[in-house]
């Protein structure tokens, strides 16, 4: 009898192993960098090339509309989570400690992003970059991409800080993708290793993980489940300046897209790295799209074998069912949100998980925060708000689940969108975003909200707090494309947020903030 039981258990285990093997898919491309260039420090050069203006509207793959099935999908009324947002007691936010205009550009859009290191803040925009000290003082002018990236290119710069390696990582869209790794934590006085990789992408976003840099893109939307659309880059070799760094491409099995789309890899924000492997990739799936039966997050994991790249794999997607949301505006159009006083309608950047999904390890669990824009008004009118999530897993490599979800709506019926989130060492969450319109006809401005770790789940409990007021409407329909929240590695508590607004011209504005609980002593 015992033998039969043991045989039955063995058969079940073998069956499960076979199922697991079938649930993983190998890479669809394996390559190496086509070129690696050592670029000398910016400070060592007698002259630097100033950033060039791109006055026209950016025409990229995002210019085509999203495709939805009219009348399909839930909710049938207002966003079901919005009541929780309005009923929560609010805590006054702290005024940002530093606010400064980081860059001025007439590009449409400017695509602001930035990362903070121990002594510098590196801001990037569509056509250039600029370096600041930690007080917001500029250490360079607005510099052209060619000062770091020697190959020709276009736009879509991003910047991330690898806290464990103490390096800045910049990406640039051109003939393939170019990735620059600073040789130290000093982006000004030390050089860069710049890699050219053979890939045709759009709207690329890079994240840091233990065993690689992971890059996602708006690429091959109709074939994303079979074509390489997510890439692993060989971090160890890139940090050492090895020109043979590999790049491995993967599809996203089972993904459904609606046109323009943007998955994200989880980005480690502290020096406490998870175990190598099981790299999460996430994308939202809206039941208003054909082929999606209920709103959910889809989550894949990548495991790379750098010694035998063909043995690398990506899992089928794990489904995390969410409270229903509406992620599409105007039937999928990219001209959505009316500016005050008859200003042009600007893009809400729908069907897009915003830059970045921030990951952090805690003693009892791992956490990641993410967001995307939703339409919370169930009538023919529209009101942009932010659907946000905190995901958790009990330990490295274990399944993820939704720990909390919420929908944040700005006060006075203003639109809120273009958000970016971060989670600090204490588990407090901050979210910077753009606000506009409403009862006070507010022009595009930047704000933040947040919550403390022990606050009621699903609510941003900190009142909307101003970072910077704009003073005019955005010209044209293209606004932003993304902002970025990064966390200062010096204290693991200070949040640096960059967004776009008008301040006597089109500007990228940076705000530095910290969330602190007020301690009240009761004397008896």
Short mmCIF file of C-alpha atoms in Angstrom, two decimals:
data_model
loop_
_atom_site.label_atom_id
_atom_site.label_comp_id
_atom_site.label_asym_id
_atom_site.label_seq_id
_atom_site.Cartn_x
_atom_site.Cartn_y
_atom_site.Cartn_z
CA UNK A 1 0.00 0.00 0.00
CA UNK A 2 2.82 2.36 0.96
CA UNK A 3 4.56 1.55 -2.32
CA UNK A 4 1.42 2.49 -4.29
CA UNK A 5 1.17 5.77 -2.42
CA UNK A 6 4.83 6.56 -3.07
CA UNK A 7 4.42 5.70 -6.76
CA UNK A 8 1.33 7.91 -6.95
CA UNK A 9 3.22 10.82 -5.37
CA UNK A 10 6.13 10.30 -7.76
CA UNK A 11 3.79 10.26 -10.77
CA UNK A 12 2.14 13.48 -9.58
CA UNK A 13 5.53 15.15 -9.15
CA UNK A 14 6.66 14.03 -12.60
CA UNK A 15 3.39 15.32 -14.05
CA UNK A 16 3.90 18.68 -12.34
CA UNK A 17 7.49 18.87 -13.60
CA UNK A 18 6.25 18.17 -17.13
CA UNK A 19 3.57 20.87 -16.81
CA UNK A 20 6.15 23.35 -15.53
CA UNK A 21 8.46 22.50 -18.41
CA UNK A 22 5.65 23.14 -20.87
CA UNK A 23 4.87 26.46 -19.20
CA UNK A 24 8.29 27.90 -20.03
CA UNK A 25 9.45 29.17 -23.40
CA UNK A 26 12.99 29.69 -24.64
CA UNK A 27 14.49 32.88 -26.08
CA UNK A 28 13.71 33.99 -29.63
CA UNK A 29 17.00 35.85 -30.16
CA UNK A 30 20.56 35.61 -28.82
CA UNK A 31 23.11 38.28 -29.78
CA UNK A 32 26.07 40.29 -28.55
CA UNK A 33 26.74 43.99 -28.51
CA UNK A 34 27.74 45.18 -31.97
CA UNK A 35 30.06 47.79 -30.50
CA UNK A 36 31.38 49.02 -27.16
CA UNK A 37 32.90 52.49 -26.93
CA UNK A 38 34.80 53.92 -23.97
CA UNK A 39 33.74 57.55 -23.70
CA UNK A 40 36.02 59.86 -21.67
CA UNK A 41 34.59 61.94 -18.83
CA UNK A 42 32.60 65.05 -19.63
CA UNK A 43 34.79 67.11 -17.27
CA UNK A 44 37.97 66.17 -19.16
CA UNK A 45 36.87 67.72 -22.47
CA UNK A 46 37.62 71.25 -23.57
CA UNK A 47 34.18 71.67 -25.15
CA UNK A 48 30.84 69.92 -25.08
CA UNK A 49 28.07 69.95 -27.66
CA UNK A 50 24.89 71.69 -26.45
CA UNK A 51 21.54 69.95 -26.81
CA UNK A 52 19.79 70.46 -30.13
CA UNK A 53 16.13 71.45 -30.26
CA UNK A 54 13.61 69.24 -32.01
CA UNK A 55 10.75 71.67 -32.62
CA UNK A 56 8.41 69.26 -34.39
CA UNK A 57 6.04 66.78 -32.83
CA UNK A 58 7.66 63.41 -32.19
CA UNK A 59 6.31 60.81 -34.61
CA UNK A 60 6.89 57.39 -33.14
CA UNK A 61 4.99 54.13 -32.96
CA UNK A 62 2.71 55.59 -30.31
CA UNK A 63 0.99 57.81 -32.89
CA UNK A 64 -1.45 54.98 -33.83
CA UNK A 65 -4.57 54.62 -31.69
CA UNK A 66 -5.36 51.77 -29.32
CA UNK A 67 -8.00 49.30 -30.50
CA UNK A 68 -10.98 48.53 -28.27
CA UNK A 69 -14.25 46.66 -28.72
CA UNK A 70 -17.00 49.25 -28.28
CA UNK A 71 -19.41 48.43 -25.47
CA UNK A 72 -17.21 45.65 -24.08
CA UNK A 73 -15.70 45.58 -20.62
CA UNK A 74 -16.34 46.55 -17.01
CA UNK A 75 -16.98 48.69 -15.06
CA UNK A 76 -20.29 49.90 -16.47
CA UNK A 77 -20.21 52.99 -14.25
CA UNK A 78 -17.72 54.96 -12.19
CA UNK A 79 -14.47 53.37 -11.04
CA UNK A 80 -15.41 51.05 -8.13
CA UNK A 81 -12.36 52.01 -6.04
CA UNK A 82 -12.82 55.77 -6.17
CA UNK A 83 -15.14 55.92 -3.12
CA UNK A 84 -12.35 54.52 -0.94
CA UNK A 85 -10.01 57.26 -2.17
CA UNK A 86 -12.51 60.02 -1.28
CA UNK A 87 -13.49 58.67 2.15
CA UNK A 88 -10.03 58.22 3.66
CA UNK A 89 -8.84 60.70 6.28
CA UNK A 90 -6.09 62.84 4.83
CA UNK A 91 -2.68 63.75 6.23
CA UNK A 92 -1.05 67.03 5.24
CA UNK A 93 1.90 66.56 2.92
CA UNK A 94 5.26 68.23 3.48
CA UNK A 95 6.41 70.95 1.09
CA UNK A 96 9.18 69.61 -1.16
CA UNK A 97 12.62 70.54 0.17
CA UNK A 98 13.98 71.39 -3.29
CA UNK A 99 12.19 72.35 -6.52
CA UNK A 100 14.06 73.38 -9.66
CA UNK A 101 13.60 73.57 -13.42
CA UNK A 102 15.95 70.96 -14.76
CA UNK A 103 15.69 71.44 -18.52
CA UNK A 104 14.05 73.68 -21.07
CA UNK A 105 12.97 72.21 -24.37
CA UNK A 106 10.41 72.75 -27.11
CA UNK A 107 10.36 69.08 -28.07
CA UNK A 108 6.86 67.63 -28.28
CA UNK A 109 7.01 65.88 -25.86
CA UNK A 110 10.10 66.41 -23.70
CA UNK A 111 9.97 62.89 -22.15
CA UNK A 112 11.54 63.77 -18.79
CA UNK A 113 13.27 61.13 -16.67
CA UNK A 114 16.02 61.20 -14.11
CA UNK A 115 17.98 59.25 -11.51
CA UNK A 116 19.67 60.25 -8.28
CA UNK A 117 23.01 58.93 -7.03
CA UNK A 118 25.10 59.63 -3.93
CA UNK A 119 26.26 63.06 -5.16
CA UNK A 120 24.48 63.81 -8.46
CA UNK A 121 21.12 63.94 -10.19
CA UNK A 122 21.13 63.08 -13.90
CA UNK A 123 18.13 64.44 -15.81
CA UNK A 124 17.39 63.27 -19.35
CA UNK A 125 14.91 64.58 -21.88
CA UNK A 126 14.01 63.74 -25.46
CA UNK A 127 17.03 65.42 -27.06
CA UNK A 128 19.64 65.67 -24.32
CA UNK A 129 20.63 65.51 -20.67
CA UNK A 130 21.93 67.64 -17.81
CA UNK A 131 23.77 66.88 -14.56
CA UNK A 132 23.07 68.55 -11.20
CA UNK A 133 24.43 68.39 -7.68
CA UNK A 134 22.14 67.27 -4.85
CA UNK A 135 21.06 70.87 -4.12
CA UNK A 136 19.71 71.26 -7.65
CA UNK A 137 22.61 73.37 -8.93
CA UNK A 138 23.50 72.64 -12.57
CA UNK A 139 26.99 71.22 -13.11
CA UNK A 140 26.60 71.19 -16.91
CA UNK A 141 24.55 72.95 -19.51
CA UNK A 142 21.92 71.11 -21.51
CA UNK A 143 24.07 68.65 -23.43
CA UNK A 144 23.50 66.80 -26.66
CA UNK A 145 23.24 63.01 -26.57
CA UNK A 146 26.37 62.75 -28.75
CA UNK A 147 28.52 63.77 -25.76
CA UNK A 148 27.92 60.28 -24.35
CA UNK A 149 26.42 58.28 -27.23
CA UNK A 150 28.80 58.35 -30.22
CA UNK A 151 26.40 56.56 -32.60
CA UNK A 152 23.59 58.49 -34.27
CA UNK A 153 20.15 58.26 -32.78
CA UNK A 154 16.82 59.84 -32.09
CA UNK A 155 15.27 60.22 -28.69
CA UNK A 156 13.55 58.42 -25.78
CA UNK A 157 16.40 58.78 -23.31
CA UNK A 158 16.00 57.05 -19.97
CA UNK A 159 18.17 57.03 -16.85
CA UNK A 160 18.36 54.60 -13.92
CA UNK A 161 20.76 54.24 -10.99
CA UNK A 162 22.17 50.80 -10.16
CA UNK A 163 22.47 51.20 -6.39
CA UNK A 164 24.43 48.01 -5.71
CA UNK A 165 27.03 48.68 -8.43
CA UNK A 166 26.88 52.48 -7.88
CA UNK A 167 26.52 53.28 -11.57
CA UNK A 168 24.22 55.43 -13.69
CA UNK A 169 22.63 53.64 -16.66
CA UNK A 170 21.32 55.65 -19.62
CA UNK A 171 19.54 54.34 -22.72
CA UNK A 172 19.06 56.04 -26.07
CA UNK A 173 17.00 55.09 -29.11
CA UNK A 174 18.83 55.07 -32.42
CA UNK A 175 20.16 52.43 -34.79
CA UNK A 176 19.19 49.73 -32.33
CA UNK A 177 19.42 50.67 -28.64
CA UNK A 178 22.45 52.26 -27.04
CA UNK A 179 23.11 51.73 -23.33
CA UNK A 180 25.66 53.82 -21.44
CA UNK A 181 27.07 52.62 -18.09
CA UNK A 182 29.00 55.14 -16.00
CA UNK A 183 32.38 53.80 -14.90
CA UNK A 184 31.81 55.03 -11.33
CA UNK A 185 29.07 56.80 -9.37
CA UNK A 186 30.38 60.13 -10.72
CA UNK A 187 28.71 60.82 -14.10
CA UNK A 188 30.68 64.00 -14.68
CA UNK A 189 34.31 63.36 -13.70
CA UNK A 190 34.60 59.75 -14.83
CA UNK A 191 33.95 58.03 -18.16
CA UNK A 192 31.23 55.84 -19.62
CA UNK A 193 31.11 52.43 -21.33
CA UNK A 194 28.61 52.69 -24.18
CA UNK A 195 27.10 49.60 -25.80
CA UNK A 196 25.28 49.35 -29.12
CA UNK A 197 22.80 46.47 -29.28
CA UNK A 198 21.08 45.18 -32.45
CA UNK A 199 17.39 45.71 -31.82
CA UNK A 200 14.65 47.84 -33.34
CA UNK A 201 12.54 49.26 -30.51
CA UNK A 202 10.36 52.15 -29.45
CA UNK A 203 9.59 53.60 -26.01
CA UNK A 204 12.25 51.40 -24.38
CA UNK A 205 12.53 51.25 -20.56
CA UNK A 206 15.46 49.72 -18.66
CA UNK A 207 15.33 48.13 -15.19
CA UNK A 208 18.01 46.80 -12.86
CA UNK A 209 17.98 43.22 -11.53
CA UNK A 210 20.56 40.98 -9.87
CA UNK A 211 21.64 39.08 -12.97
CA UNK A 212 21.05 41.59 -15.75
CA UNK A 213 19.62 44.80 -17.05
CA UNK A 214 16.15 44.17 -18.48
CA UNK A 215 14.71 46.25 -21.27
CA UNK A 216 11.09 46.38 -22.43
CA UNK A 217 9.70 48.17 -25.47
CA UNK A 218 6.68 48.98 -27.61
CA UNK A 219 7.65 46.51 -30.31
CA UNK A 220 5.81 44.12 -32.63
CA UNK A 221 2.48 44.69 -30.90
CA UNK A 222 0.57 42.16 -33.00
CA UNK A 223 3.21 39.45 -32.49
CA UNK A 224 4.33 40.23 -28.94
CA UNK A 225 3.52 36.68 -27.79
CA UNK A 226 5.90 35.12 -30.33
CA UNK A 227 8.46 37.85 -31.18
CA UNK A 228 11.25 39.10 -28.93
CA UNK A 229 9.86 42.17 -27.14
CA UNK A 230 11.69 41.93 -23.79
CA UNK A 231 15.48 41.78 -23.54
CA UNK A 232 18.05 40.72 -20.95
CA UNK A 233 21.41 42.50 -21.10
CA UNK A 234 24.52 40.99 -19.51
CA UNK A 235 24.99 43.32 -16.55
CA UNK A 236 28.21 41.79 -15.17
CA UNK A 237 30.12 42.31 -18.42
CA UNK A 238 28.66 45.77 -18.97
CA UNK A 239 29.84 46.87 -15.53
CA UNK A 240 33.37 45.67 -16.31
CA UNK A 241 33.47 47.20 -19.80
CA UNK A 242 33.60 43.83 -21.55
CA UNK A 243 32.71 44.33 -25.26
CA UNK A 244 31.30 40.79 -25.55
CA UNK A 245 28.20 41.53 -23.44
CA UNK A 246 25.25 39.43 -24.59
CA UNK A 247 21.63 40.36 -25.23
CA UNK A 248 18.83 37.76 -25.13
CA UNK A 249 15.32 38.46 -26.43
CA UNK A 250 12.08 36.90 -25.23
CA UNK A 251 8.41 37.02 -26.27
CA UNK A 252 5.60 37.53 -23.75
CA UNK A 253 3.54 34.32 -24.07
CA UNK A 254 -0.19 34.88 -23.87
CA UNK A 255 -0.05 38.68 -23.90
CA UNK A 256 -2.91 40.62 -25.50
CA UNK A 257 -2.13 44.10 -26.82
CA UNK A 258 -4.38 46.81 -28.18
CA UNK A 259 -1.89 48.75 -30.31
CA UNK A 260 0.66 50.82 -28.41
CA UNK A 261 1.69 48.96 -25.24
CA UNK A 262 4.35 49.17 -22.57
CA UNK A 263 5.27 46.26 -20.28
CA UNK A 264 7.75 46.92 -17.48
CA UNK A 265 10.45 44.88 -15.78
CA UNK A 266 10.71 45.31 -12.00
CA UNK A 267 13.52 47.71 -11.07
CA UNK A 268 15.51 47.14 -7.85
CA UNK A 269 15.75 50.49 -6.07
CA UNK A 270 18.07 49.63 -3.18
CA UNK A 271 21.40 47.86 -2.74
CA UNK A 272 19.60 44.87 -1.18
CA UNK A 273 19.27 42.74 -4.31
CA UNK A 274 17.05 39.68 -4.69
CA UNK A 275 18.45 36.31 -5.73
CA UNK A 276 19.37 36.04 -9.39
CA UNK A 277 16.64 34.92 -11.77
CA UNK A 278 12.84 35.01 -11.65
CA UNK A 279 12.82 38.53 -13.08
CA UNK A 280 9.21 39.80 -13.12
CA UNK A 281 7.73 41.46 -16.24
CA UNK A 282 4.28 43.00 -15.85
CA UNK A 283 1.59 44.39 -18.14
CA UNK A 284 -2.06 45.34 -17.60
CA UNK A 285 -4.83 43.69 -19.63
CA UNK A 286 -8.16 45.51 -20.15
CA UNK A 287 -11.37 43.56 -20.79
CA UNK A 288 -12.38 46.26 -23.29
CA UNK A 289 -9.84 44.67 -25.65
CA UNK A 290 -10.62 41.70 -27.84
CA UNK A 291 -9.35 38.45 -26.33
CA UNK A 292 -9.44 39.64 -22.69
CA UNK A 293 -12.33 38.40 -20.53
CA UNK A 294 -11.61 40.26 -17.29
CA UNK A 295 -9.36 43.10 -16.15
CA UNK A 296 -6.08 41.81 -14.77
CA UNK A 297 -2.35 42.19 -14.46
CA UNK A 298 -0.26 39.66 -16.39
CA UNK A 299 3.05 38.71 -14.78
CA UNK A 300 5.89 36.73 -16.41
CA UNK A 301 9.26 35.65 -14.98
CA UNK A 302 12.54 35.38 -16.89
CA UNK A 303 15.44 33.11 -15.96
CA UNK A 304 18.64 33.71 -17.90
CA UNK A 305 21.55 31.32 -18.31
CA UNK A 306 24.46 33.51 -19.47
CA UNK A 307 26.74 30.46 -19.91
CA UNK A 308 24.29 28.59 -22.14
CA UNK A 309 21.90 31.33 -23.35
CA UNK A 310 19.68 28.86 -25.23
CA UNK A 311 18.72 27.37 -21.83
CA UNK A 312 17.20 30.67 -20.74
CA UNK A 313 13.43 30.84 -20.50
CA UNK A 314 10.36 32.93 -19.80
CA UNK A 315 7.26 31.60 -18.06
CA UNK A 316 3.71 31.81 -19.27
CA UNK A 317 1.90 34.73 -17.70
CA UNK A 318 0.51 34.58 -14.18
CA UNK A 319 -2.90 36.27 -13.99
CA UNK A 320 -3.61 38.64 -11.11
CA UNK A 321 -7.29 39.55 -11.32
CA UNK A 322 -7.94 43.19 -10.41
CA UNK A 323 -10.93 45.31 -9.51
CA UNK A 324 -12.42 46.41 -12.87
CA UNK A 325 -10.88 49.48 -14.51
CA UNK A 326 -11.26 51.50 -17.71
CA UNK A 327 -7.84 52.18 -19.22
CA UNK A 328 -8.95 53.58 -22.59
CA UNK A 329 -10.10 57.09 -23.48
CA UNK A 330 -12.09 58.26 -26.48
CA UNK A 331 -12.22 54.81 -28.04
CA UNK A 332 -8.44 54.55 -27.98
CA UNK A 333 -7.53 57.97 -29.41
CA UNK A 334 -4.35 59.71 -28.22
CA UNK A 335 -6.04 63.12 -28.02
CA UNK A 336 -7.94 63.06 -24.74
CA UNK A 337 -7.73 65.63 -21.95
CA UNK A 338 -8.95 69.20 -22.56
CA UNK A 339 -6.71 71.96 -21.25
CA UNK A 340 -8.30 75.06 -19.70
CA UNK A 341 -9.53 78.04 -21.72
CA UNK A 342 -9.77 76.15 -24.99
CA UNK A 343 -6.25 74.75 -24.94
CA UNK A 344 -5.40 71.73 -27.08
CA UNK A 345 -6.46 68.24 -25.97
CA UNK A 346 -3.43 66.33 -24.73
CA UNK A 347 -2.58 62.65 -24.51
CA UNK A 348 -3.55 60.67 -21.39
CA UNK A 349 -1.02 57.91 -22.26
CA UNK A 350 -3.51 55.07 -21.88
CA UNK A 351 -2.84 51.31 -21.81
CA UNK A 352 0.62 51.98 -20.41
CA UNK A 353 2.26 50.94 -17.15
CA UNK A 354 4.19 54.04 -16.24
CA UNK A 355 7.90 54.41 -15.66
CA UNK A 356 9.01 52.54 -13.45
CA UNK A 357 7.85 49.49 -11.49
CA UNK A 358 9.91 49.86 -8.33
CA UNK A 359 10.96 46.74 -6.36
CA UNK A 360 12.25 46.55 -2.79
CA UNK A 361 13.17 43.74 -0.39
CA UNK A 362 11.94 43.84 3.21
CA UNK A 363 12.74 41.38 6.03
CA UNK A 364 9.32 39.71 5.76
CA UNK A 365 8.47 40.10 2.06
CA UNK A 366 9.30 41.66 -1.30
CA UNK A 367 7.20 44.53 -2.67
CA UNK A 368 6.71 46.30 -5.99
CA UNK A 369 4.62 49.38 -6.85
CA UNK A 370 3.15 50.32 -10.24
CA UNK A 371 0.45 52.48 -11.81
CA UNK A 372 -1.40 53.44 -14.99
CA UNK A 373 -4.04 56.01 -15.94
CA UNK A 374 -7.76 55.18 -15.87
CA UNK A 375 -10.99 56.95 -16.78
CA UNK A 376 -13.07 56.97 -13.60
CA UNK A 377 -16.19 58.72 -14.95
CA UNK A 378 -18.77 56.20 -16.11
CA UNK A 379 -20.64 58.81 -18.19
CA UNK A 380 -19.79 60.22 -21.59
CA UNK A 381 -17.59 62.72 -19.77
CA UNK A 382 -14.08 61.66 -18.78
CA UNK A 383 -11.88 62.16 -15.74
CA UNK A 384 -8.33 60.84 -15.63
CA UNK A 385 -7.13 59.27 -12.39
CA UNK A 386 -4.37 56.86 -11.36
CA UNK A 387 -4.95 53.15 -10.69
CA UNK A 388 -2.06 51.98 -8.52
CA UNK A 389 -0.92 48.68 -7.00
CA UNK A 390 1.41 47.25 -4.43
CA UNK A 391 2.32 43.65 -5.24
CA UNK A 392 3.98 41.35 -2.72
CA UNK A 393 5.69 37.96 -2.56
CA UNK A 394 6.75 36.09 0.57
CA UNK A 395 10.29 35.55 -0.71
CA UNK A 396 12.53 35.54 -3.80
CA UNK A 397 11.12 33.44 -6.62
CA UNK A 398 7.74 32.82 -4.96
CA UNK A 399 4.38 33.76 -6.53
CA UNK A 400 3.27 37.38 -6.53
CA UNK A 401 -0.14 38.61 -5.36
CA UNK A 402 -1.94 41.94 -5.14
CA UNK A 403 -1.42 43.23 -1.60
CA UNK A 404 -3.35 46.44 -2.19
CA UNK A 405 -4.88 48.39 -5.06
CA UNK A 406 -6.42 51.83 -5.23
CA UNK A 407 -7.60 54.55 -7.59
CA UNK A 408 -6.32 58.03 -6.82
CA UNK A 409 -8.37 60.99 -8.01
CA UNK A 410 -7.13 64.57 -7.64
CA UNK A 411 -9.29 67.08 -5.74
CA UNK A 412 -11.62 69.61 -7.40
CA UNK A 413 -12.35 67.24 -10.31
CA UNK A 414 -8.91 67.72 -11.81
CA UNK A 415 -7.36 65.16 -14.12
CA UNK A 416 -4.50 63.21 -12.53
CA UNK A 417 -2.17 61.13 -14.70
CA UNK A 418 1.45 60.66 -15.85
CA UNK A 419 2.34 59.25 -12.42
CA UNK A 420 5.45 57.56 -11.10
CA UNK A 421 5.78 55.75 -7.77
CA UNK A 422 8.45 54.74 -5.29
CA UNK A 423 8.60 52.84 -1.99
CA UNK A 424 11.14 53.79 0.67
CA UNK A 425 13.06 51.71 3.19
CA UNK A 426 10.22 52.08 5.73
CA UNK A 427 7.54 50.90 3.29
CA UNK A 428 6.08 54.37 2.73
CA UNK A 429 4.89 55.03 -0.82
CA UNK A 430 5.13 58.33 -2.71
CA UNK A 431 3.52 59.07 -6.07
CA UNK A 432 4.30 62.10 -8.22
CA UNK A 433 1.88 62.99 -11.00
CA UNK A 434 0.51 65.64 -13.35
CA UNK A 435 -2.71 67.50 -12.51
CA UNK A 436 -4.82 69.72 -14.77
CA UNK A 437 -8.25 71.25 -15.30
CA UNK A 438 -11.09 70.84 -12.80
CA UNK A 439 -13.14 73.46 -11.01
CA UNK A 440 -10.22 75.91 -10.80
CA UNK A 441 -9.17 75.52 -14.45
CA UNK A 442 -5.64 74.57 -13.43
CA UNK A 443 -3.05 74.45 -16.21
CA UNK A 444 -0.65 71.49 -16.27
CA UNK A 445 1.21 71.34 -12.94
CA UNK A 446 3.03 68.69 -10.89
CA UNK A 447 1.98 67.27 -7.53
CA UNK A 448 2.58 64.38 -5.20
CA UNK A 449 0.56 62.24 -2.83
CA UNK A 450 1.46 59.15 -0.82
CA UNK A 451 0.76 56.86 2.09
CA UNK A 452 2.53 55.53 5.15
CA UNK A 453 3.21 51.82 5.51
CA UNK A 454 0.56 51.21 8.18
CA UNK A 455 -2.22 53.34 6.69
CA UNK A 456 -5.52 51.75 5.58
CA UNK A 457 -4.92 49.63 2.50
CA UNK A 458 -5.88 50.94 -0.93
CA UNK A 459 -5.73 54.64 -0.09
CA UNK A 460 -3.35 57.50 -0.70
CA UNK A 461 -3.70 59.13 2.71
CA UNK A 462 -1.46 62.16 2.15
CA UNK A 463 -3.27 65.18 0.72
CA UNK A 464 -2.35 66.40 -2.74
CA UNK A 465 0.78 68.52 -2.32
CA UNK A 466 2.06 70.95 -4.93
CA UNK A 467 5.49 70.48 -6.44
CA UNK A 468 5.30 73.22 -9.10
CA UNK A 469 2.53 75.30 -10.67
CA UNK A 470 2.55 75.74 -14.42
CA UNK A 471 1.67 79.08 -15.98
CA UNK A 472 0.38 78.19 -19.45
CA UNK A 473 -1.16 75.43 -21.54
CA UNK A 474 1.03 72.83 -23.23
CA UNK A 475 1.26 73.56 -26.98
CA UNK A 476 0.21 70.70 -29.25
CA UNK A 477 -1.26 67.35 -28.23
CA UNK A 478 1.91 65.50 -27.17
CA UNK A 479 2.65 65.78 -23.47
CA UNK A 480 5.16 63.92 -21.37
CA UNK A 481 5.15 60.24 -22.35
CA UNK A 482 6.57 59.59 -18.88
CA UNK A 483 7.96 61.11 -15.70
CA UNK A 484 10.11 59.35 -13.11
CA UNK A 485 10.34 58.88 -9.37
CA UNK A 486 13.71 57.77 -8.01
CA UNK A 487 14.87 57.21 -4.43
CA UNK A 488 18.05 58.74 -3.04
CA UNK A 489 20.55 55.96 -2.19
CA UNK A 490 22.12 58.22 0.46
CA UNK A 491 19.19 57.82 2.85
CA UNK A 492 16.75 55.43 1.08
CA UNK A 493 13.95 57.86 2.03
CA UNK A 494 14.15 60.94 -0.20
CA UNK A 495 12.05 60.83 -3.39
CA UNK A 496 13.12 62.74 -6.52
CA UNK A 497 10.31 63.26 -9.04
CA UNK A 498 10.58 64.86 -12.48
CA UNK A 499 7.66 65.87 -14.70
CA UNK A 500 6.84 68.29 -17.48
CA UNK A 501 5.02 71.64 -17.30
CA UNK A 502 5.00 75.17 -18.73
CA UNK A 503 6.95 77.86 -16.88
CA UNK A 504 7.57 80.66 -19.37
CA UNK A 505 8.35 77.90 -21.84
CA UNK A 506 8.28 74.13 -21.81
CA UNK A 507 10.25 72.84 -18.82
CA UNK A 508 11.07 69.65 -16.93
CA UNK A 509 10.69 70.32 -13.21
CA UNK A 510 12.24 68.32 -10.35
CA UNK A 511 10.86 68.10 -6.81
CA UNK A 512 12.57 66.45 -3.84
CA UNK A 513 10.37 65.20 -0.99
CA UNK A 514 10.43 62.95 2.02
CA UNK A 515 7.53 61.28 3.84
CA UNK A 516 7.67 61.43 7.64
CA UNK A 517 5.19 60.56 10.31
CA UNK A 518 4.52 63.30 12.85
CA UNK A 519 5.34 62.05 16.33
CA UNK A 520 2.95 63.23 19.03
CA UNK A 521 3.98 62.89 22.69
CA UNK A 522 1.13 62.67 25.19
CA UNK A 523 2.11 63.65 28.71
CA UNK A 524 0.04 62.18 31.50
#
